[in-house]
Short mmCIF file of C-alpha atoms in Angstrom, two decimals:
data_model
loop_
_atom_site.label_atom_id
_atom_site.label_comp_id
_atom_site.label_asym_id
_atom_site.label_seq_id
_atom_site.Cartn_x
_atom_site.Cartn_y
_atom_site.Cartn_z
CA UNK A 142 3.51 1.41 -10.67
CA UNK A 143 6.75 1.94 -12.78
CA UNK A 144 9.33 -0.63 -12.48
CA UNK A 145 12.83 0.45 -14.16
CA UNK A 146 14.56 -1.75 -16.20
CA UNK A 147 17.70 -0.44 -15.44
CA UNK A 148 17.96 1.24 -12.12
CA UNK A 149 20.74 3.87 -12.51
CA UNK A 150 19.59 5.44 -8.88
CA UNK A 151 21.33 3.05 -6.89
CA UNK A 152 24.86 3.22 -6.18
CA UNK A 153 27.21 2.08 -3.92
CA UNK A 154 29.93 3.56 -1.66
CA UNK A 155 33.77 2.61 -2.72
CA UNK A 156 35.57 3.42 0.87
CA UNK A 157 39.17 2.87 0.93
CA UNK A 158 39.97 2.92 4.83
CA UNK A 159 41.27 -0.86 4.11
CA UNK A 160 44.41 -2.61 3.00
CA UNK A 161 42.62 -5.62 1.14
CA UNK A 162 40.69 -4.33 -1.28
CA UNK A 163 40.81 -5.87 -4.81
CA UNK A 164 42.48 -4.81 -7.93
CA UNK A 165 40.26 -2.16 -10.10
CA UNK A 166 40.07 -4.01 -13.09
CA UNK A 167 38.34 -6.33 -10.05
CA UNK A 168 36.39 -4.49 -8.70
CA UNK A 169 35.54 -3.11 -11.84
CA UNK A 170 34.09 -6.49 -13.43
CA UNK A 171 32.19 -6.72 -10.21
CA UNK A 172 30.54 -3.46 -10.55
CA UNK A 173 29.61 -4.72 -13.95
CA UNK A 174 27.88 -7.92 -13.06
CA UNK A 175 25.56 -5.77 -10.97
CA UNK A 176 22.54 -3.30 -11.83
CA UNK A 177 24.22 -0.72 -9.66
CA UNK A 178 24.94 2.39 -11.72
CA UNK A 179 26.65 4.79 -10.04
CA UNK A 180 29.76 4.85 -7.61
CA UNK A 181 30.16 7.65 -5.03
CA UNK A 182 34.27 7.66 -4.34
CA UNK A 183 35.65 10.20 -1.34
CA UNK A 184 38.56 10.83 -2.93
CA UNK A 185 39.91 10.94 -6.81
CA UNK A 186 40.73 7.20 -7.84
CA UNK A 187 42.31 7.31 -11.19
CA UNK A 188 43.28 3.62 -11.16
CA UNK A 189 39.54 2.44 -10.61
CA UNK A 190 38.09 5.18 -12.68
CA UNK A 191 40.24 3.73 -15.55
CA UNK A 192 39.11 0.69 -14.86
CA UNK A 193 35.51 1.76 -15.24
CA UNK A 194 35.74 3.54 -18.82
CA UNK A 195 33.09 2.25 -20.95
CA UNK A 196 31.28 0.87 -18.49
CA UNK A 197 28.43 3.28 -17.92
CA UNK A 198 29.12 3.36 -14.48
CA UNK A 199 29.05 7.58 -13.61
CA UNK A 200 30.64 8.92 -10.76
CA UNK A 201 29.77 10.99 -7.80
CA UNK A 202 33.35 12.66 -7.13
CA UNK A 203 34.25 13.24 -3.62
CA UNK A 204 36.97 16.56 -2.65
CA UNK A 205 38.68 15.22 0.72
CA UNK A 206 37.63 17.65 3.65
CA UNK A 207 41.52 18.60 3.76
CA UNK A 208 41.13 19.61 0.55
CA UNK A 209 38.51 22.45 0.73
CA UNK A 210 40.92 25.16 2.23
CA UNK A 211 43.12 25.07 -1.07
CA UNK A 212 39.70 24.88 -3.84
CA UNK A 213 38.25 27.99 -1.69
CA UNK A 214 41.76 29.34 -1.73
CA UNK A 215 42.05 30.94 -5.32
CA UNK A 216 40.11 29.66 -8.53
CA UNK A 217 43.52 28.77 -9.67
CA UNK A 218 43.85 26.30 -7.49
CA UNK A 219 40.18 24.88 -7.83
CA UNK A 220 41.18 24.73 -11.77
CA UNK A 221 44.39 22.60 -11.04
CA UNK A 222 42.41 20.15 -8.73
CA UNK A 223 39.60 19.85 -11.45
CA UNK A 224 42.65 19.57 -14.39
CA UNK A 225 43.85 16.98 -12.12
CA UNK A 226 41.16 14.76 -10.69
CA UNK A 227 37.91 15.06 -13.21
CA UNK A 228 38.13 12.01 -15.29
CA UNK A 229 37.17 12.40 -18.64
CA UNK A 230 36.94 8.83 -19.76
CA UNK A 231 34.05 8.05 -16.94
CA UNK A 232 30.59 10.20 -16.64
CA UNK A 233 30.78 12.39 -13.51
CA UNK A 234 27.28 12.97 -12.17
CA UNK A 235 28.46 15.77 -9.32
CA UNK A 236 31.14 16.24 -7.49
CA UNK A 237 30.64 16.50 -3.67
CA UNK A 238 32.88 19.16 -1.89
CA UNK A 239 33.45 17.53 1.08
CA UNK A 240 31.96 14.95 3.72
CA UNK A 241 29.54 16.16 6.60
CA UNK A 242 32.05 19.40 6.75
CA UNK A 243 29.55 21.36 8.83
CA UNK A 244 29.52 19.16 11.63
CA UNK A 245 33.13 17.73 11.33
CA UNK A 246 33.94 19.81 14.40
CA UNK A 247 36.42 22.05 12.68
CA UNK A 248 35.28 25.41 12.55
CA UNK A 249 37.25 26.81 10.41
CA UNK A 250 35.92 24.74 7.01
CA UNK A 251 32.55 26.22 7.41
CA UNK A 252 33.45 29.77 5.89
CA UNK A 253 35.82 27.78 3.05
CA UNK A 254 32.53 25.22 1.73
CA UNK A 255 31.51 27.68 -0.14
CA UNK A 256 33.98 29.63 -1.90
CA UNK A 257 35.71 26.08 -2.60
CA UNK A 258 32.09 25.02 -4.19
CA UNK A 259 31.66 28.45 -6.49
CA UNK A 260 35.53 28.51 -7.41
CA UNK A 261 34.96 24.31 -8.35
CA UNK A 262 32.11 25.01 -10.53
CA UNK A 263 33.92 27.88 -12.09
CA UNK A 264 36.59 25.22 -13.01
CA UNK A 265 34.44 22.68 -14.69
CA UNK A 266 34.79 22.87 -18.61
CA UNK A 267 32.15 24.38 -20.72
CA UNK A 268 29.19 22.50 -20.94
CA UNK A 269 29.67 20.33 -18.30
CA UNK A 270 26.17 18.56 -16.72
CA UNK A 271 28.44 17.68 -13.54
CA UNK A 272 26.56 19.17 -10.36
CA UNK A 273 28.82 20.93 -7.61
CA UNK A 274 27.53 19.84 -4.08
CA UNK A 275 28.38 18.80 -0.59
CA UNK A 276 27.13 15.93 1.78
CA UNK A 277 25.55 16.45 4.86
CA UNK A 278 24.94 14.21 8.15
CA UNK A 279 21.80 14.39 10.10
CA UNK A 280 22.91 16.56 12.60
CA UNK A 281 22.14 19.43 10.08
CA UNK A 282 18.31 18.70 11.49
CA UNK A 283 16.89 20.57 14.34
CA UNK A 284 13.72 18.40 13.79
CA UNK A 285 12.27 15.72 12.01
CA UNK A 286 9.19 14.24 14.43
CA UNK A 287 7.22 14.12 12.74
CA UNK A 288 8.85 14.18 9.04
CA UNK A 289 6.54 17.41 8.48
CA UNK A 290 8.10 19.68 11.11
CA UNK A 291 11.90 19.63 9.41
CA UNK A 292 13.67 22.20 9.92
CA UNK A 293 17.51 23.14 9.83
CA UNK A 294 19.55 23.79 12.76
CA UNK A 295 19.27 28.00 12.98
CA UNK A 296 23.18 28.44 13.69
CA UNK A 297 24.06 27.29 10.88
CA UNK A 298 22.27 29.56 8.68
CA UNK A 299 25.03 31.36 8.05
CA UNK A 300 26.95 28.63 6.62
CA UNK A 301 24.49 26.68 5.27
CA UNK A 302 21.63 29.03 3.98
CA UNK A 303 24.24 30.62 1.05
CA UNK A 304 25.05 26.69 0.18
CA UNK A 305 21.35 26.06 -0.51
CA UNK A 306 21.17 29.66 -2.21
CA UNK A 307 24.19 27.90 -4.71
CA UNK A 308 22.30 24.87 -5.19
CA UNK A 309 19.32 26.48 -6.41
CA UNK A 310 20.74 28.70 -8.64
CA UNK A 311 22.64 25.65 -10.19
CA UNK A 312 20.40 22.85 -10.10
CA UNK A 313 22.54 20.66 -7.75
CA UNK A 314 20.99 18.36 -5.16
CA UNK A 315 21.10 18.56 -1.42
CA UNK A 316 23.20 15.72 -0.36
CA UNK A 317 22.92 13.76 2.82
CA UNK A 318 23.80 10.32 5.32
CA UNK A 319 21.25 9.04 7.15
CA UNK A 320 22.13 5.57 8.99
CA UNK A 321 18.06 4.46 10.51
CA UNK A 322 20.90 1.04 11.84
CA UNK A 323 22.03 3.59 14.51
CA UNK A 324 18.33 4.67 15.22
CA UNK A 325 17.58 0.87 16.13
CA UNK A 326 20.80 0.88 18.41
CA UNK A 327 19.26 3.64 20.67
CA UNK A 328 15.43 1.97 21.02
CA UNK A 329 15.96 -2.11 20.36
CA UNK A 330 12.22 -2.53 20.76
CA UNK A 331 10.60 -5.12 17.85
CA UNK A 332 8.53 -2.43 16.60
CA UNK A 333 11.56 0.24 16.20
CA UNK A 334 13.50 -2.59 14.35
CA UNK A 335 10.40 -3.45 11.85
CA UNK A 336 9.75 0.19 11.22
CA UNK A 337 13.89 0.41 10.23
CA UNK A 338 13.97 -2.66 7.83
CA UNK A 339 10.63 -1.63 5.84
CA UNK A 340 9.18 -4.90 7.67
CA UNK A 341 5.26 -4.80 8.25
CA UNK A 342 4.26 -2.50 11.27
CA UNK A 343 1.15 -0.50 11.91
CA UNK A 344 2.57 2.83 10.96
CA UNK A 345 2.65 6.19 12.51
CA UNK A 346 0.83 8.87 11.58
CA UNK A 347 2.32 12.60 11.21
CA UNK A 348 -0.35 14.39 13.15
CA UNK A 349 1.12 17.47 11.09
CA UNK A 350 0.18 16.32 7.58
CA UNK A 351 -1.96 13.64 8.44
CA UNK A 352 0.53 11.07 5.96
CA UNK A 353 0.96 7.84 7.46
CA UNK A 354 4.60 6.10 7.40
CA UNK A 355 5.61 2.60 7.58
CA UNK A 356 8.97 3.36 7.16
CA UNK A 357 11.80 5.00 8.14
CA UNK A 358 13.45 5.85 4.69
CA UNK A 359 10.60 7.86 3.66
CA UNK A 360 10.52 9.65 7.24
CA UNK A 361 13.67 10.57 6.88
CA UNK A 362 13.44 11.52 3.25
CA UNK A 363 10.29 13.37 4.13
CA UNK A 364 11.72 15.78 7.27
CA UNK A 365 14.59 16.43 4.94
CA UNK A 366 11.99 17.71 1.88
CA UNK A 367 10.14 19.50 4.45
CA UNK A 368 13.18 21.40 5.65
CA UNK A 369 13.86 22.21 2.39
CA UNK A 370 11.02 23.31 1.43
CA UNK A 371 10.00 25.83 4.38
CA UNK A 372 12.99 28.06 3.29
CA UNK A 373 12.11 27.85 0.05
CA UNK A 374 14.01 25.62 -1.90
CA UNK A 375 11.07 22.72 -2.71
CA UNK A 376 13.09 22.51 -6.22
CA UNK A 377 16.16 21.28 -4.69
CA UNK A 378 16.30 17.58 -5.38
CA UNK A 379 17.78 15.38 -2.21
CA UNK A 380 20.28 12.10 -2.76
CA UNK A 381 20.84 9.87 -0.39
CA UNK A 382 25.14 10.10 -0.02
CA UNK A 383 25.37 7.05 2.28
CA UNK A 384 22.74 4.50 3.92
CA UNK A 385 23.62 0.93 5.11
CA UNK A 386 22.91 -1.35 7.61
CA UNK A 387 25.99 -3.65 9.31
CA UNK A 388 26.01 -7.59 8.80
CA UNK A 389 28.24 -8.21 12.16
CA UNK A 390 29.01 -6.39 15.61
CA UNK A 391 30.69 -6.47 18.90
CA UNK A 392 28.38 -8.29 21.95
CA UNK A 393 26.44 -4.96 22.70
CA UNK A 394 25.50 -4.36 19.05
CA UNK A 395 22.87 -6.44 18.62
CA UNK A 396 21.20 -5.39 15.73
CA UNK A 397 24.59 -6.13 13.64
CA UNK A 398 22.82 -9.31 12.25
CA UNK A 399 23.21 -10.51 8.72
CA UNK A 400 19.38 -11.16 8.63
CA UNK A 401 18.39 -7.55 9.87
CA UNK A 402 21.66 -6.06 6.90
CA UNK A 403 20.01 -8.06 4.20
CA UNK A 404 16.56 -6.90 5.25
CA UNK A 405 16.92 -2.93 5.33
CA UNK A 406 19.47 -2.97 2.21
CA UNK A 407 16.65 -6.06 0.27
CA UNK A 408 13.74 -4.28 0.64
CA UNK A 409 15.13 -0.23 0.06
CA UNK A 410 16.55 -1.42 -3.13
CA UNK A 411 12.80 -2.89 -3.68
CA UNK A 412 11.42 0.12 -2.14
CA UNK A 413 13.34 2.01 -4.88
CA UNK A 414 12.75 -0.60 -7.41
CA UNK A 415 9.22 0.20 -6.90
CA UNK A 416 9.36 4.13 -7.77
CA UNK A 417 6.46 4.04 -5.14
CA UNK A 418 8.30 7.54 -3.96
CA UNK A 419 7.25 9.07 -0.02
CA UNK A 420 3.67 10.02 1.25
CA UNK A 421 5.36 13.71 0.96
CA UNK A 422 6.41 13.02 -2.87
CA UNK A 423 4.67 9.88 -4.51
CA UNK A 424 5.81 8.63 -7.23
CA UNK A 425 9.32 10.35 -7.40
CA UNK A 426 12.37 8.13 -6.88
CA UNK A 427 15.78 9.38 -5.21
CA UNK A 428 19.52 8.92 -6.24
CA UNK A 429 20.34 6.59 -3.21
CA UNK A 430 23.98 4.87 -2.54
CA UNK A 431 24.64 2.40 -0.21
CA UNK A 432 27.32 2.10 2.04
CA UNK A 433 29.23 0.47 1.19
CA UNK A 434 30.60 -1.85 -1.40
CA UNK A 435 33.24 -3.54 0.43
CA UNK A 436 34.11 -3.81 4.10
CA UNK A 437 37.26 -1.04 5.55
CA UNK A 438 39.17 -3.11 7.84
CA UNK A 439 41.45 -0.60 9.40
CA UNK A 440 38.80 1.92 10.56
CA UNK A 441 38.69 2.41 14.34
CA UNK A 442 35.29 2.19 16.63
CA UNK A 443 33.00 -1.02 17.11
CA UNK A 444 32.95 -4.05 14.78
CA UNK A 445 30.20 -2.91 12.91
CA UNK A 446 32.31 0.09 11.39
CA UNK A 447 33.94 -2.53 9.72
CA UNK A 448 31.43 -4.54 8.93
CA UNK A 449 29.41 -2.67 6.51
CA UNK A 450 30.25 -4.26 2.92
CA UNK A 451 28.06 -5.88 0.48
CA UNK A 452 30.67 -7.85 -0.38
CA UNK A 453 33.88 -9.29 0.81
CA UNK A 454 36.91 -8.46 -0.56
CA UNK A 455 37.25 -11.93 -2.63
CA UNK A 456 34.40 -10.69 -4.57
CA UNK A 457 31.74 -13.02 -2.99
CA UNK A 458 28.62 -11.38 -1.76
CA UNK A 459 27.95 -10.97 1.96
CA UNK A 460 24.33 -11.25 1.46
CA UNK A 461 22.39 -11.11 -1.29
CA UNK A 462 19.67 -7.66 -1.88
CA UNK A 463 18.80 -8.12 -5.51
CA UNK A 464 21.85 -5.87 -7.11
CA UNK A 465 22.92 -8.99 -10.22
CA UNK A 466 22.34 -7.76 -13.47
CA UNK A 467 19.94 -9.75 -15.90
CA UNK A 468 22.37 -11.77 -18.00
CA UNK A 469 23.80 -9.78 -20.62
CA UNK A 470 22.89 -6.37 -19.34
CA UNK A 471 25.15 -3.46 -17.99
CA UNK A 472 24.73 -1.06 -15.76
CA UNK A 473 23.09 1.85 -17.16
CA UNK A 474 24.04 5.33 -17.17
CA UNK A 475 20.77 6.48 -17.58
CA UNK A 476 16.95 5.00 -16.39
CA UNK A 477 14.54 3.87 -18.58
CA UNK A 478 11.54 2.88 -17.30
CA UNK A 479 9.44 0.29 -18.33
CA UNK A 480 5.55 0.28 -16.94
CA UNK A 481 5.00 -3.52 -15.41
CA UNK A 482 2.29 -4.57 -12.98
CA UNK A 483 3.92 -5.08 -9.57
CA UNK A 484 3.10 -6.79 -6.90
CA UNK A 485 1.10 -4.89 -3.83
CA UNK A 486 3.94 -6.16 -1.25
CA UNK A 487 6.32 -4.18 -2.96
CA UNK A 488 4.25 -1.21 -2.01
CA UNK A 489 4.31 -2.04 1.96
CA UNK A 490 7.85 -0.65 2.44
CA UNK A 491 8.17 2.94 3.56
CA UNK A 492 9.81 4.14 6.66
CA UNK A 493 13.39 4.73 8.08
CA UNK A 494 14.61 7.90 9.86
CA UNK A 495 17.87 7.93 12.10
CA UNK A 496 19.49 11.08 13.44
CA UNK A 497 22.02 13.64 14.37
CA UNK A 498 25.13 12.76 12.94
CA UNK A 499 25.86 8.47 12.50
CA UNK A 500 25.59 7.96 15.76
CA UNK A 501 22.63 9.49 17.44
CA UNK A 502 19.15 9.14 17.30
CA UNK A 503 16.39 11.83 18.09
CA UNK A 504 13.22 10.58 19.12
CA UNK A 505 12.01 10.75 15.38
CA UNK A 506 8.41 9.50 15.19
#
């Protein structure tokens, strides 16, 4: 196996629904102390992007939903939001244009995604390495059980079909958020909850490939590949835009547990420690950010939408997963890896698939 010394393909999610959160030169240092490389932000955030300058730390930009009307308005206008909000001081990996538009409910951003995303690119300086994309929930799956009979929703082809087209042509990835916490919330049996926190089970076998999975993650991962490639885009790479797990919950959400946060977000950053990859792609890692870095206090819903930070907001970690850099180290901006024997166990993990949107879950598996 290949163990990286610097793991630049986890990040973490900075959501600012909250009115606690730390200073950026704070939250800054913190980012520092850890091995996490890259931050995914949903909206420009100069103050924290200044903070990060020389850090190594890149960015994966977010353009607000609202925001998408006016980028696929004119490429003027796409050229004053990239003038405006593309730092220059911090590495941006890509820049997503916006979150889960195409099943937000509003109809009308469908057609905008992608003029906003050509008129965007159009906008970036010359030479730039930054990749345009968008994220995507679940619900963009028609199937996934098992993980080799993906396949995309048919109406929205014609939304989504000239996005992929764009990504291929321009080497972006396809972005997504898939949550396996809300799978377990649906089916609370012991053997649904192993098979979501990469915890020994016996597997289950996809009758279509004849791959066995023993966990969720690479289930999901695996449906999404497959997706991809039976309309023809097996060179489109996938990242991860959001996973997490909560640490705390109202009555009914019993899976909310600190034990069952630190196991699922503990053993995928081992799992991708490992570069052990999926049955469907051994061997290949994936750009994977957790969600999220601190708790958001003043969003709506059950406890556990507040209650999904790897650390609180005095800087003190929740739990702990693994994410403190070796003394004198900083986060890297890009991986190197280093070949290491490591151990079998590490090797166990592999298995976490959730569903439509962050809130359902299809019988997957």
């Amino acid at each position: 196996l290949i163990f990286a010394a610097s793991q630049s393909f986890i990040g973490v999610n900075y959501g600012t629904i909250a009115d606690n959160l730390p200073p950026p030169a704070s939250t800054a240092n913190l980012l520092k102390s850890t091995s996490i490389g890259k931050v995914r932000l949903y909206e420009p955030q100069p103050d924290l992007v200044a903070a990060l300058a020389g850090s190594n730390i890149s960015i994966l930009l977010g353009v607000p939903n609202g925001d998408v009307p006016n980028l696929a308005s004119s490429p003027a206008a796409a050229s004053a939001w990239a003038a405006a909000n593309i730092p220059t001081t911090v590495p941006v990996s890509a820049i997503s244009v916006g979150n889960e538009l195409l099943n937000s409910g509003d109809p009308t951003l469908a057609p905008q995604l992608l003029p906003a995303m050509q008129n965007l690119l159009a906008a970036l300086p010359a030479g730039s390495t930054t990749k345009i994309s968008t994220v995507h929930s679940m619900a963009v799956l028609s199937s996934s059980d098992p993980p080799s009979s993906g396949a995309f929703h048919a109406d929205l082809a014609g939304s989504l079909d000239p996005v992929l087209d764009f990504l291929k042509q321009n080497g972006a990835p396809f972005m997504i958020n898939p949550y396996p916490y809300f799978a377990y919330a649906s089916d609370t049996r012991p053997e649904t909850l192993a098979f979501c926190l990469f915890q020994p089970n016996p597997g289950r076998v996809d009758a279509g490939s004849g791959l066995t999975y023993t966990n969720m993650f690479d289930a999901q991962l695996d449906a999404i590949r497959a997706a991809l490639d039976a309309k023809g885009y097996s060179g489109v790479d996938i990242v991860i835009a959001e996973t997490g797990w909560p640490y705390k919950g109202d009555a009914d959400e019993g899976g909310a547990t600190v034990d069952n946060a630190r196991a699922y977000n503990g053993n995928l950053v081992a799992h991708l420690k490992s570069q052990v990859g999926t049955p469907r792609t051994p061997g290949k890692s994936v750009d994977t950010y957790l969600f999220a870095l601190y708790d958001e206090d003043l969003k709506g819903g059950p406890e556990s939408e507040r209650s999904f930070g790897l650390y609180r907001t005095d800087l003190t970690a929740n739990y702990d997963i693994g994410l403190a850099a070796a003394p004198g180290t900083a986060a890297p901006a890009t991986v190197t890896p280093v070949t290491v024997q490591v151990s079998s166990m590490l090797v166990a993990y592999r298995f976490c698939l959730q569903s439509l949107d962050r809130m359902e879950w299809t019988s997957l598996i």
